[in-house]
Amino acid sequence: VRLHPGIILFMTDLAIKTEALRKEFGQQVAVRGLSLEVRRAEVFGFLGPNGAGKTTSIKMLLGLVAPTAGGGQLLGAPLGHRATRGRVGFLPEHFRFHDWLTAQEFLTLHGRLHGLQPAPLRKRIDDLLERVGLIPFRNKQLRTYSKGMLQRVGLAQALINAPELVFLDEPTSGLDPVGRRLVRDLIREVRDAGTTVFLNSHLLGEIEVTCDRVAFIQHGEVVRSESLRTLAAGEVQVTARGAGLTPAVLSGLEHWATAIRADLDQVTFVLPAGEAALPEIVRYLTAQGVDLYALVPQRLSLEEIFIRTVGTEGVL
């Protein structure tokens, strides 16, 4: 579909696609080479330590910062295409709203900027304020709102245009457990309605229960991208307790395991391929004369996978 001379919109099942996207600020490389694919109608988690280039990457995807090299597409159009940005929502981490406006006025302003007509806009605002629990406060100035209330009205703002793709940067920051649950439920609802959600959060527990897929980035490059289902069915940490766990026996475990750590009569190790190797490991330990008292497999949490993937350099 040709939008105007020089711009062609390609129909694709990808909401975002980038190839070797790079951004330099003088001599500093903020994003080294981001190659990323985000599918339509999925919740995609964007994970990395501080300084990994997450914020700069999001700004390039939104067309707020021009890349130094590389390129990509957003909803089938080149990055920065103005008409396409009208189909995108965005809640930044550090927002500055017009605090003299009421929630009703604030959402009306953003809806009109998107070109929404008065009657459907009023209905949209009613629905969103109801959904984020702010109906009783719709006529209160934003300067009277708590941090959590501002976060919720910001989420409503990001969804005012019923976007095909929404970027949420730390959307649960400042929210209590009830507020975080509300945001999780709303994210699932818009995903189920066909919206792609690009989620950046340092709360890995939130990512773990919300996202369909995640990408781990380091120095502005994707080092791993997986579905949460694949991650959950993957690496397993095992704790074994027994007598006779000699250095030679532990060395033999390297055939199946990584990250082997021994402490007196207990050893922990990671099975990259999952639990399938456990029966063979039990037979091996028994054959080596180990008196095995306990063997407990446990799925790695997303936090543990994060540390194993990007290391301990920096924190989220």
Coordinates of C-alpha atoms in Angstrom, one line a residue:
V1 CA 0.0 0.0 0.0
R2 CA 1.6 3.3 -1.1
L3 CA 1.0 6.1 1.4
H4 CA 2.6 8.9 -0.6
P5 CA 5.6 9.2 -2.9
G6 CA 8.6 7.4 -1.4
I7 CA 6.7 5.6 1.4
I8 CA 5.2 2.1 1.0
L9 CA 3.5 0.3 3.8
F10 CA 4.2 -3.4 3.8
M11 CA 1.6 -5.7 5.3
T12 CA 3.4 -8.0 7.7
D13 CA 2.8 -10.1 10.8
L14 CA 5.5 -8.2 12.6
A15 CA 4.8 -5.0 14.6
I16 CA 8.5 -4.1 14.9
K17 CA 11.5 -5.2 12.9
T18 CA 14.9 -3.7 13.1
E19 CA 18.2 -4.6 11.5
A20 CA 21.6 -3.5 13.1
L21 CA 20.0 -0.3 14.5
R22 CA 22.9 1.8 15.9
K23 CA 23.1 5.1 17.8
E24 CA 26.2 7.1 18.6
F25 CA 26.3 10.3 20.6
G26 CA 29.7 11.7 19.7
Q27 CA 32.3 9.0 20.7
Q28 CA 29.8 7.2 22.9
V29 CA 27.9 4.2 21.4
A30 CA 24.5 4.0 23.1
V31 CA 23.1 1.2 20.9
R32 CA 25.6 -1.0 19.1
G33 CA 23.4 -3.0 16.7
L34 CA 19.8 -3.8 17.6
S35 CA 18.2 -6.5 15.5
L36 CA 14.8 -7.3 16.8
E37 CA 11.5 -8.8 15.7
V38 CA 8.2 -8.2 17.6
R39 CA 5.1 -10.0 16.5
R40 CA 1.6 -8.4 16.3
A41 CA -0.7 -9.0 19.2
E42 CA 1.9 -10.2 21.7
V43 CA 3.3 -8.7 24.9
F44 CA 7.0 -8.3 24.4
G45 CA 9.4 -7.8 27.3
F46 CA 12.5 -5.7 26.8
L47 CA 15.2 -6.6 29.4
G48 CA 18.7 -5.4 30.1
P49 CA 20.9 -3.8 32.8
N50 CA 21.2 -0.1 33.3
G51 CA 23.1 1.4 30.4
A52 CA 22.2 -1.4 28.0
G53 CA 20.6 1.0 25.5
K54 CA 16.9 0.3 26.3
T55 CA 15.7 3.9 26.5
T56 CA 17.6 5.0 23.4
S57 CA 16.3 2.0 21.5
I58 CA 12.7 2.9 22.3
K59 CA 13.3 6.5 21.2
M60 CA 14.6 5.3 17.9
L61 CA 11.7 3.0 17.4
L62 CA 9.3 5.9 18.1
G63 CA 11.1 8.2 15.7
L64 CA 12.1 10.5 18.5
V65 CA 15.9 9.9 17.9
A66 CA 17.4 9.3 14.5
P67 CA 19.6 6.2 14.2
T68 CA 23.3 6.6 13.2
A69 CA 23.1 3.4 11.1
G70 CA 20.8 0.5 10.4
G71 CA 17.0 0.7 10.0
G72 CA 13.7 -0.9 10.7
Q73 CA 10.0 -0.8 10.4
L74 CA 7.1 0.0 12.7
L75 CA 3.7 -1.5 11.8
G76 CA 5.1 -2.1 8.3
A77 CA 6.3 1.5 7.7
P78 CA 9.8 3.0 8.0
L79 CA 10.8 4.2 11.5
G80 CA 9.7 7.8 12.0
H81 CA 6.8 7.7 9.6
R82 CA 4.4 10.4 10.9
A83 CA 1.1 8.8 9.9
T84 CA 2.1 5.4 11.4
R85 CA 3.0 7.1 14.7
G86 CA -0.7 8.0 15.0
R87 CA -1.4 4.3 15.5
V88 CA 1.1 4.0 18.4
G89 CA 0.7 4.7 22.1
F90 CA 3.5 5.6 24.5
L91 CA 3.8 5.9 28.3
P92 CA 7.4 7.1 29.1
E93 CA 9.1 6.2 32.3
H94 CA 9.6 9.9 33.3
F95 CA 6.5 11.6 32.2
R96 CA 5.6 15.3 32.8
F97 CA 1.9 15.9 32.4
H98 CA 0.0 19.1 32.4
D99 CA -0.8 19.1 36.1
W100 CA -3.2 22.0 36.0
L101 CA -5.6 19.9 33.8
T102 CA -8.1 17.5 35.2
A103 CA -8.0 13.9 34.1
Q104 CA -11.0 14.5 31.8
E105 CA -9.3 17.6 30.2
F106 CA -6.0 15.8 29.9
L107 CA -7.4 12.8 28.1
T108 CA -9.6 15.1 25.9
L109 CA -6.5 17.0 24.9
H110 CA -4.6 13.9 23.8
G111 CA -7.7 12.4 22.1
R112 CA -8.2 15.6 20.1
L113 CA -4.5 15.6 19.2
H114 CA -5.1 12.1 17.7
G115 CA -8.0 13.5 15.7
L116 CA -10.8 11.7 17.6
Q117 CA -14.3 13.2 17.3
P118 CA -16.0 14.5 20.4
A119 CA -18.7 11.9 20.8
P120 CA -16.6 8.7 20.4
L121 CA -13.8 10.5 22.4
R122 CA -16.1 11.0 25.4
K123 CA -17.1 7.3 25.3
R124 CA -13.4 6.3 25.0
I125 CA -12.5 8.5 28.0
D126 CA -15.3 7.1 30.1
D127 CA -14.3 3.5 29.3
L128 CA -10.6 4.1 30.1
L129 CA -11.1 6.0 33.3
E130 CA -13.4 3.2 34.5
R131 CA -10.8 0.7 33.6
V132 CA -8.0 2.4 35.4
G133 CA -10.2 3.1 38.5
L134 CA -10.2 6.9 38.2
I135 CA -13.9 7.7 37.5
P136 CA -14.3 9.4 41.0
F137 CA -11.3 11.6 40.3
R138 CA -12.0 12.6 36.7
N139 CA -12.6 16.2 37.5
K140 CA -9.6 16.6 39.9
Q141 CA -6.5 18.4 38.8
L142 CA -3.5 16.1 38.1
R143 CA -1.4 18.0 40.6
T144 CA -3.6 16.5 43.3
Y145 CA -2.9 12.9 42.1
S146 CA -0.6 10.5 43.8
K147 CA 2.3 8.9 41.8
G148 CA 0.2 5.7 41.3
M149 CA -2.8 7.7 40.1
L150 CA -0.6 9.6 37.6
Q151 CA 0.8 6.3 36.4
R152 CA -2.8 5.0 35.8
V153 CA -4.0 8.2 34.0
G154 CA -0.7 8.0 31.9
L155 CA -1.7 4.4 30.9
A156 CA -5.1 5.7 29.9
Q157 CA -3.4 8.4 27.8
A158 CA -1.3 5.8 26.1
L159 CA -4.4 3.9 25.1
I160 CA -6.6 6.8 24.1
N161 CA -6.2 6.3 20.4
A162 CA -6.8 2.5 20.6
P163 CA -3.3 1.9 19.3
E164 CA -2.1 -1.1 17.3
L165 CA 1.2 -0.9 19.2
V166 CA 1.8 0.6 22.6
F167 CA 5.2 1.2 24.3
L168 CA 5.0 1.0 28.1
D169 CA 8.2 2.1 29.9
E170 CA 8.0 1.0 33.6
P171 CA 4.2 1.1 33.6
T172 CA 3.9 -0.3 37.2
S173 CA 6.4 2.1 38.8
G174 CA 4.9 3.6 41.9
L175 CA 1.9 1.2 42.0
D176 CA 0.8 -0.9 44.9
P177 CA 0.0 -4.6 44.4
V178 CA -3.6 -3.8 43.5
G179 CA -2.5 -1.2 40.9
R180 CA 0.0 -3.6 39.4
R181 CA -2.7 -6.3 39.1
L182 CA -4.9 -3.8 37.3
V183 CA -2.2 -2.9 34.8
R184 CA -1.4 -6.6 34.2
D185 CA -5.1 -7.3 33.5
L186 CA -5.4 -4.3 31.2
I187 CA -2.3 -5.3 29.2
R188 CA -3.7 -8.7 28.7
E189 CA -7.0 -7.2 27.6
V190 CA -5.5 -4.9 24.9
R191 CA -3.3 -7.8 23.8
D192 CA -6.3 -10.1 23.4
A193 CA -8.0 -7.3 21.4
G194 CA -5.0 -7.3 18.9
T195 CA -2.7 -4.6 20.3
T196 CA 1.0 -5.3 20.5
V197 CA 2.5 -4.3 23.8
F198 CA 6.2 -3.4 24.1
L199 CA 7.0 -3.6 27.8
N200 CA 10.1 -2.3 29.5
S201 CA 10.2 -3.0 33.3
H202 CA 12.8 -3.6 35.9
L203 CA 10.2 -5.7 37.9
L204 CA 11.1 -9.2 36.5
G205 CA 8.2 -10.8 38.3
E206 CA 5.8 -8.5 36.4
I207 CA 7.5 -9.4 33.1
E208 CA 7.3 -13.1 34.0
V209 CA 3.6 -13.2 34.5
T210 CA 2.7 -10.7 31.8
C211 CA 4.8 -11.2 28.7
D212 CA 4.6 -13.7 25.8
R213 CA 8.2 -13.3 24.7
V214 CA 11.3 -11.4 26.0
A215 CA 14.5 -10.2 24.6
F216 CA 17.7 -9.7 26.7
I217 CA 19.9 -6.9 25.5
Q218 CA 23.4 -5.9 26.4
H219 CA 25.4 -3.0 25.0
G220 CA 22.5 -2.3 22.6
E221 CA 22.5 -5.8 21.1
V222 CA 20.0 -8.7 21.6
V223 CA 21.9 -11.5 23.3
R224 CA 18.9 -13.8 23.7
S225 CA 15.2 -13.8 22.6
E226 CA 12.8 -16.5 23.7
S227 CA 9.1 -17.1 24.5
L228 CA 8.3 -17.3 28.2
R229 CA 7.0 -20.8 27.6
T230 CA 10.3 -21.9 26.2
L231 CA 12.2 -20.4 29.1
A232 CA 9.9 -22.1 31.6
A233 CA 10.5 -25.4 29.9
G234 CA 14.2 -24.9 29.6
E235 CA 17.0 -24.6 32.2
V236 CA 16.6 -26.3 35.5
Q237 CA 18.6 -25.8 38.7
V238 CA 19.1 -29.0 40.7
T239 CA 20.1 -29.4 44.3
A240 CA 21.5 -32.8 45.3
R241 CA 22.5 -33.9 48.8
G242 CA 24.4 -37.0 49.5
A243 CA 27.6 -38.6 50.9
G244 CA 30.5 -39.2 48.6
L245 CA 30.3 -36.1 46.4
T246 CA 34.0 -36.1 45.7
P247 CA 35.8 -33.6 43.3
A248 CA 36.1 -36.5 40.8
V249 CA 32.3 -37.2 40.9
L250 CA 31.5 -33.5 40.6
S251 CA 33.8 -33.2 37.6
G252 CA 31.9 -36.0 35.9
L253 CA 28.7 -34.0 36.3
E254 CA 30.0 -31.6 33.7
H255 CA 28.8 -34.0 31.0
W256 CA 25.3 -32.8 31.7
A257 CA 25.5 -29.8 33.9
T258 CA 26.9 -26.3 34.2
A259 CA 27.4 -23.8 37.1
I260 CA 28.3 -26.7 39.5
R261 CA 28.7 -25.5 43.1
A262 CA 29.5 -27.7 46.0
D263 CA 29.1 -27.1 49.7
L264 CA 29.9 -29.9 52.1
D265 CA 27.4 -32.7 51.3
Q266 CA 25.4 -30.6 48.9
V267 CA 25.8 -29.6 45.3
T268 CA 23.8 -27.4 43.0
F269 CA 24.0 -27.3 39.2
V270 CA 22.1 -26.2 36.2
L271 CA 20.8 -28.5 33.4
P272 CA 20.6 -26.4 30.2
A273 CA 18.4 -29.0 28.5
G274 CA 15.9 -29.4 31.3
E275 CA 14.9 -32.4 33.5
A276 CA 15.4 -35.1 30.8
A277 CA 18.9 -35.9 32.0
L278 CA 17.9 -36.4 35.7
P279 CA 17.5 -40.2 35.5
E280 CA 20.9 -40.6 33.9
I281 CA 22.5 -38.4 36.5
V282 CA 20.9 -40.4 39.3
R283 CA 22.3 -43.6 37.7
Y284 CA 25.7 -42.0 37.4
L285 CA 25.9 -40.8 41.0
T286 CA 24.8 -44.3 42.3
A287 CA 27.4 -46.0 40.1
Q288 CA 30.0 -43.7 41.6
G289 CA 29.1 -44.8 45.1
V290 CA 27.3 -41.7 46.1
D291 CA 24.7 -42.2 48.9
L292 CA 22.0 -39.9 47.5
Y293 CA 19.6 -38.5 50.1
A294 CA 17.8 -35.9 48.1
L295 CA 17.6 -34.5 44.5
V296 CA 15.4 -31.5 44.0
P297 CA 15.0 -29.9 40.5
Q298 CA 13.7 -26.3 40.3
R299 CA 12.8 -24.1 37.3
L300 CA 15.0 -21.0 37.0
S301 CA 13.2 -17.8 37.7
L302 CA 13.4 -15.0 35.1
E303 CA 15.7 -13.2 37.5
E304 CA 18.1 -16.1 37.5
I305 CA 17.9 -16.5 33.8
F306 CA 18.6 -12.7 33.4
I307 CA 21.7 -12.9 35.6
R308 CA 23.0 -16.0 33.7
T309 CA 22.3 -14.2 30.3
V310 CA 23.7 -10.7 30.9
G311 CA 25.8 -11.2 34.0
T312 CA 25.9 -9.0 37.0
E313 CA 27.3 -5.9 35.3
G314 CA 24.8 -3.2 36.3
V315 CA 21.3 -3.7 37.5
L316 CA 17.9 -3.2 36.0

